[in-house]
Structures are given as structure tokens and as C-alpha cells.
Amino acid sequence: MEEFVENLKSRFAEGILLYQEREMPVFVVTKGCYPLLVKALLEEKSFQVLLDITAVDYLRWPEPQPQRFELVCHLFSLDYNKRVRIKVPLNQGEEAPSLTSLYGNASWLEREVYDMFGIPFHDHPDLRRILLYDEFQGHPLLKDYPWKREQPLYEEIKDDPNR
Amino acid sequence: MGVSSPFLTTKIDDLLGWARGYSLFVYPFVTACCGMEFIASACSHFDIDRFGAGLTRFSPRQSDLLMVVGTVSHKLAPVLKRVYLSMAEPKWVVAFGTCAVSGGIYHNYSSVQGIDHVIPVDVYIPGCPPRPETVLEGVMLLQKKIAQEPRDWRWKSSSRT
């Protein structure tokens, strides 16, 4: 695994912004490099399982970040029992590449990221909300979404003598 | 028991209140972990059937007691309202657990802050989750309330929807 990581670091030298060895190898990559790196991991080291795609909003992070969002993706290799984390920094409104051509479950995971954070995926086949209703305005996991704001679908009951 | 009511009507109301109170057909609208406690109350250790509410019906058309057990999200609220409107009268609603009563620990974009924003509620059973004894207490309170109600109190006296 170590030599494969070295191999990847030399092959994707321009795309990999940062590499960290934490509880698993962590790649911080540009969005152009992201699908290529995932494809290399899938095809050469059998990372067949896409565990999760999520995102982080760094709006109120103590240290200001150059990019507001970070897309976080975890892969798992059944053959080697190894995990890998890939992070992609993104600006607000910037489109992220989709992994739907590599992993079937990426479709719903990316729809969830879109639903909660509003990050668009430019080659996603069916990008719409997955958990919330269509009438919902905004994206609730953004740090500037007012945490108390509710968007009810019903009319409030008022002044009912029988209540 | 109004002054103008004839003696016989009063007795029929009493009889009906007694009969309705002890033959509650429950529709369990179970959305969350409180459902475990509802099951515990319904099964033989605590046995809600001792209070005449043991017959769960999984169709709102056949039930008179809507038990809302668990968190109701804003996406689910129209479903809950539709279930309530589908029930034949007379009908009663119990909010089971803190989430159904007031939203509980969930105060965010997704959760209804108490089902009484959506439908009228007769008895609130607090607890996270409530003990089965609390549930039985709530059922008994509802039976007391039903016993005091006139037979046609709802569909003649109000525009309650």
C-alpha cells in the first residue's frame, strides 16, 4: 500500500495539494484530479466500496479557509482492508465532478450533498433533492442557514375552541 | 348534563362515554424510537388491553384513537394530517413522547415543534420515551375525558378539521 501511495503521489503530483498520513491516507486534491484519483484507486487497488460522500462548510471556521467548502469522500478496499479519504476544496457555487460513472451509490450520496449543502455536481444524471421536500428554500446544513428556521407544509391551527 | 337536557339523554351520554372509552381502537402512527415503548405497553407485561385499547388497527378508517408515537418531520406533517382527516368520528389523538408533544430535543429545520401545530391533541404523554405506566396513565386520562363528553359533541358543535 505504501508504494502504491508513493506511485499515486508521483503520478498525480500537480493534482494532489496535500497528503497526510492519519488514521488512513488522506489526499487533498483539486477537483480535476479527484475523479482520476478515485478511478486509479478503484481499478488498480480494488477500492470497490464508496463508503460516503459528504461535505464541510468552513464559513465560521476559526481560521479562514481559502475555499468555503470541502467535499469529503471515503473509499474502502475489500481486498486490502484499507480505507482512503479524499478531500476536494470547492468555492461557493463551484460545480464538483460526479462519481456516478464509477460507483452506483454515488448518485444518492451526491444528491444528499446537494440537498444539504447546495453543491452542484456537473455530470450527475438526476440531481434533485433526496431528503427534503421540493418546496424547501435553501440548504439546511450551510452555516448561514438560520438554525431555527422552519418551512412547514401545513397551515397552523389557530383559535380552535376545542383544543 | 345541561339543565335543559332530559334525564334519558344524559344517561345515554354516560353509557356512550363508557362504551367509547373502553373500546378504543388504536391507530399507531409510529415514526421513531418511542415505538418500542408503545410495543412494551401493548404487549403482555403492561397490557394496554386491560384498558380496552388493545386492538390496534392499521387503517385510520377503522380506528378511533390516533397515537402519534415519535418525531414528526415537516415532510411527514401533511401525511399525519391526512391520516387524522381519514379517521371516522368520534376520534381522539394522543401525543406520545416528548417529540410528539413539543418537538423535544429537535429544534431545527426538519422537526415539527409538537403535533398540535398540525392536528388537535386530546392527551399529551411526556417522557423520552415515556414509561409504559405513563402511557397507561395517559390512556386512563383519555378515558375520563371521553366519559365526560356528550355523544355528538364534535360533529355538531364545531368546525373542527
XYZ file of C-alpha atoms in Angstrom:
324
model
C 0.000 0.000 0.000
C 2.810 2.456 0.869
C 4.484 2.086 -2.510
C 1.126 2.490 -4.237
C 0.595 5.758 -2.363
C 4.081 6.891 -3.471
C 3.188 5.883 -7.019
C -0.037 7.931 -6.861
C 1.783 10.927 -5.397
C 4.246 10.961 -8.297
C 1.572 10.319 -10.944
C -0.856 12.985 -9.685
C 1.826 15.423 -8.500
C 0.004 18.505 -9.825
C -3.420 17.415 -8.567
C -2.528 16.439 -5.018
C -2.414 19.598 -2.926
C -1.612 17.863 0.341
C -1.042 14.323 1.552
C -1.431 13.341 5.185
C -0.949 10.007 6.937
C -3.628 9.941 9.615
C -5.827 7.040 10.687
C -5.945 6.426 6.930
C -4.204 8.033 3.937
C -5.723 11.472 3.306
C -5.451 13.114 -0.098
C -6.414 16.755 -0.565
C -6.814 17.103 -4.315
C -8.036 19.544 -6.934
C -11.424 18.874 -8.439
C -9.886 17.989 -11.787
C -7.727 15.317 -10.208
C -10.493 13.910 -7.965
C -12.262 11.546 -10.420
C -8.931 10.399 -11.891
C -7.530 9.553 -8.461
C -10.709 7.700 -7.477
C -10.604 5.799 -10.772
C -6.976 4.804 -10.189
C -7.795 3.587 -6.672
C -10.794 1.644 -7.930
C -9.111 -0.020 -10.867
C -5.598 -0.597 -9.550
C -6.112 -1.253 -5.842
C -9.725 -2.506 -5.861
C -11.324 0.221 -3.746
C -14.745 -1.088 -4.725
C -16.726 0.392 -1.858
C -17.697 4.039 -1.816
C -18.399 4.466 1.890
C -19.584 8.042 1.935
C -19.574 11.386 0.209
C -20.237 14.395 2.366
C -19.096 17.985 2.702
C -17.883 20.520 5.255
C -18.855 24.192 5.339
C -15.872 26.201 6.657
C -17.771 29.513 6.787
C -17.334 30.006 10.540
C -14.142 28.053 10.951
C -11.771 29.773 13.405
C -9.063 30.055 10.778
C -10.378 31.427 7.486
C -10.117 28.940 4.647
C -9.299 29.881 1.036
C -12.269 27.827 -0.169
C -15.583 27.703 1.634
C -16.461 24.042 1.104
C -14.623 20.773 1.238
C -16.087 17.662 -0.358
C -15.045 14.581 1.637
C -15.122 11.109 0.150
C -14.216 7.800 1.811
C -13.279 4.662 -0.107
C -12.748 1.135 1.177
C -10.811 -1.722 -0.375
C -12.217 -5.166 0.331
C -9.075 -6.926 -0.957
C -6.607 -4.973 1.190
C -8.901 -3.966 4.079
C -7.765 -0.361 3.683
C -9.591 2.939 3.746
C -8.751 6.186 1.984
C -10.072 9.697 2.472
C -10.146 12.191 -0.384
C -10.958 15.867 0.157
C -11.734 18.385 -2.562
C -11.766 22.105 -1.657
C -14.511 23.992 -3.501
C -15.604 27.600 -3.766
C -19.215 28.602 -3.258
C -21.275 27.765 -6.332
C -18.466 25.766 -7.894
C -19.509 22.515 -9.552
C -17.978 19.288 -8.328
C -17.263 16.277 -10.535
C -19.647 13.364 -10.057
C -18.557 9.788 -9.308
C -21.743 8.256 -10.714
C -19.911 6.697 -13.650
C -17.659 4.789 -11.213
C -19.991 3.964 -8.317
C -23.750 3.436 -8.477
C -24.346 4.622 -4.928
C -22.619 7.919 -5.638
C -25.875 9.110 -7.167
C -27.819 9.224 -3.900
C -24.826 10.365 -1.830
C -24.261 13.294 -4.157
C -27.942 14.126 -4.140
C -27.723 14.289 -0.351
C -24.714 16.637 -0.536
C -26.636 18.779 -2.994
C -29.718 18.749 -0.756
C -27.884 19.686 2.436
C -25.090 21.952 1.133
C -26.225 23.075 -2.325
C -23.056 21.848 -4.013
C -23.904 21.074 -7.662
C -22.426 18.057 -9.497
C -21.975 18.780 -13.165
C -22.311 15.305 -14.726
C -24.857 13.881 -12.299
C -27.751 12.185 -14.155
C -30.563 13.169 -11.764
C -29.572 15.990 -9.447
C -32.532 16.907 -7.237
C -33.334 16.894 -3.532
C -33.349 13.491 -1.893
C -34.407 14.012 1.757
C -36.184 17.348 1.848
C -39.330 18.355 0.028
C -39.253 20.336 -3.208
C -40.787 23.417 -1.560
C -37.813 23.780 0.787
C -35.848 27.011 0.314
C -32.108 26.954 0.848
C -29.831 24.226 2.155
C -30.078 23.457 5.866
C -26.524 22.332 6.686
C -24.990 25.587 5.491
C -23.585 27.543 8.413
C -25.533 30.632 7.336
C -28.873 28.801 7.361
C -30.764 30.141 10.429
C -30.917 27.132 12.718
C -34.421 27.880 13.960
C -35.919 28.489 10.531
C -38.719 26.052 9.752
C -40.557 25.709 6.482
C -43.833 23.981 7.302
C -46.058 22.432 4.672
C -49.248 22.739 6.732
C -51.429 25.581 7.891
C -51.262 26.264 11.600
C -54.377 25.569 13.641
C -55.422 28.780 15.338
C -58.151 29.658 17.834
C -59.871 26.306 17.773
C -62.293 26.293 20.743
C -61.977 22.529 21.057
C -58.217 22.414 21.537
C -75.530 17.424 31.866
C -77.140 20.718 30.969
C -80.225 21.946 32.761
C -82.341 21.659 29.628
C -81.266 18.077 28.854
C -83.857 15.394 29.505
C -82.931 12.723 32.019
C -82.735 9.901 29.478
C -80.290 11.738 27.144
C -77.874 12.246 29.978
C -77.872 8.569 30.731
C -77.280 7.696 27.073
C -74.307 10.069 27.031
C -72.928 8.315 30.090
C -73.405 4.924 28.509
C -71.832 6.014 25.248
C -68.905 7.651 27.011
C -68.289 4.482 28.970
C -68.556 2.287 25.877
C -66.322 4.502 23.757
C -63.720 4.873 26.474
C -63.293 1.152 26.984
C -63.269 0.083 23.348
C -60.589 2.275 21.848
C -59.269 1.055 18.519
C -55.736 2.444 18.316
C -54.021 3.563 15.144
C -50.295 3.614 15.980
C -48.613 6.344 13.932
C -45.141 5.192 14.900
C -42.230 7.161 13.488
C -39.369 6.790 15.951
C -37.859 5.066 18.971
C -40.939 5.662 21.175
C -42.455 2.843 19.157
C -40.500 0.392 21.313
C -42.230 1.764 24.370
C -45.583 1.596 22.609
C -44.903 -2.076 21.878
C -43.941 -2.643 25.517
C -47.184 -1.003 26.640
C -49.217 -3.039 24.193
C -47.679 -6.437 24.971
C -48.469 -8.726 27.870
C -46.182 -7.277 30.587
C -48.077 -3.993 30.732
C -51.008 -4.989 28.565
C -52.866 -1.954 27.305
C -55.723 -4.362 26.528
C -56.678 -4.276 30.214
C -57.895 -0.758 29.476
C -59.768 -1.726 26.363
C -57.264 -0.163 23.972
C -55.578 -3.363 22.866
C -56.974 -3.636 19.382
C -54.531 -1.894 17.064
C -55.976 -1.200 13.635
C -53.583 -0.337 10.865
C -56.190 1.578 8.934
C -57.302 5.041 10.012
C -60.835 4.253 8.803
C -61.271 1.589 11.462
C -59.740 3.361 14.429
C -60.843 5.999 16.923
C -57.593 6.765 18.733
C -54.635 8.169 16.796
C -51.460 7.628 18.778
C -48.670 9.767 17.333
C -45.583 7.987 18.587
C -42.330 9.759 17.834
C -40.870 12.702 15.959
C -42.904 14.172 13.126
C -40.881 15.962 10.469
C -42.180 18.763 8.301
C -42.143 16.404 5.356
C -44.368 13.966 7.242
C -46.793 16.517 8.719
C -49.178 16.547 5.706
C -49.337 12.743 5.912
C -50.249 12.938 9.585
C -52.972 15.466 8.838
C -54.349 13.268 6.083
C -54.404 10.251 8.384
C -56.255 12.295 11.004
C -58.807 13.517 8.468
C -59.336 9.953 7.207
C -60.465 8.754 10.625
C -64.176 8.414 11.222
C -65.619 10.374 14.127
C -65.639 10.216 17.082
C -61.851 10.335 17.169
C -59.169 11.241 19.654
C -55.467 11.967 19.419
C -52.695 11.162 21.859
C -49.250 12.757 21.531
C -46.898 10.051 22.748
C -43.423 11.106 23.866
C -41.667 14.435 24.111
C -41.063 14.777 20.374
C -44.743 14.492 19.527
C -45.666 16.771 22.442
C -43.264 19.635 21.774
C -40.557 18.634 19.316
C -38.356 17.529 22.200
C -34.634 17.818 21.629
C -35.159 18.507 17.945
C -35.418 22.218 17.248
C -34.165 22.611 13.712
C -35.205 22.867 10.086
C -36.794 19.434 9.936
C -38.936 18.829 13.007
C -42.468 19.914 13.829
C -42.474 21.583 17.252
C -45.306 19.469 18.610
C -48.037 17.786 16.598
C -50.603 20.249 17.977
C -49.389 22.595 15.251
C -50.875 20.128 12.747
C -53.809 18.354 14.408
C -55.757 18.808 17.656
C -54.470 16.735 20.579
C -56.505 15.367 23.485
C -53.861 13.871 25.782
C -50.131 14.591 25.953
C -47.895 11.841 27.313
C -44.449 13.277 28.100
C -41.258 11.294 28.506
C -38.304 10.404 26.353
C -39.545 7.748 25.946
C -42.481 7.548 28.394
C -42.584 4.537 30.699
C -45.437 2.118 29.942
C -47.033 3.146 33.251
C -47.133 6.727 31.963
C -48.776 5.521 28.783
C -51.427 3.642 30.740
C -51.998 6.740 32.889
C -52.470 8.721 29.680
C -54.985 6.197 28.376
C -56.918 6.388 31.644
C -56.939 10.200 31.467
C -58.294 9.957 27.945
C -60.994 7.544 29.128
C -62.020 10.040 31.812
C -62.201 12.746 29.162
C -64.235 10.557 26.815
C -66.647 9.622 29.603
C -67.486 13.293 30.152
C -68.085 14.073 26.511
C -71.636 14.355 25.091
C -72.327 11.851 22.346
C -72.380 14.286 19.434
C -70.004 16.882 20.823
C -67.710 17.030 17.844
C -69.527 16.858 14.570
C -72.420 19.081 15.652
C -70.689 21.640 17.812
C -67.628 22.701 15.873
C -65.990 23.147 12.535
C -63.013 21.183 13.735
C -60.954 19.777 10.909
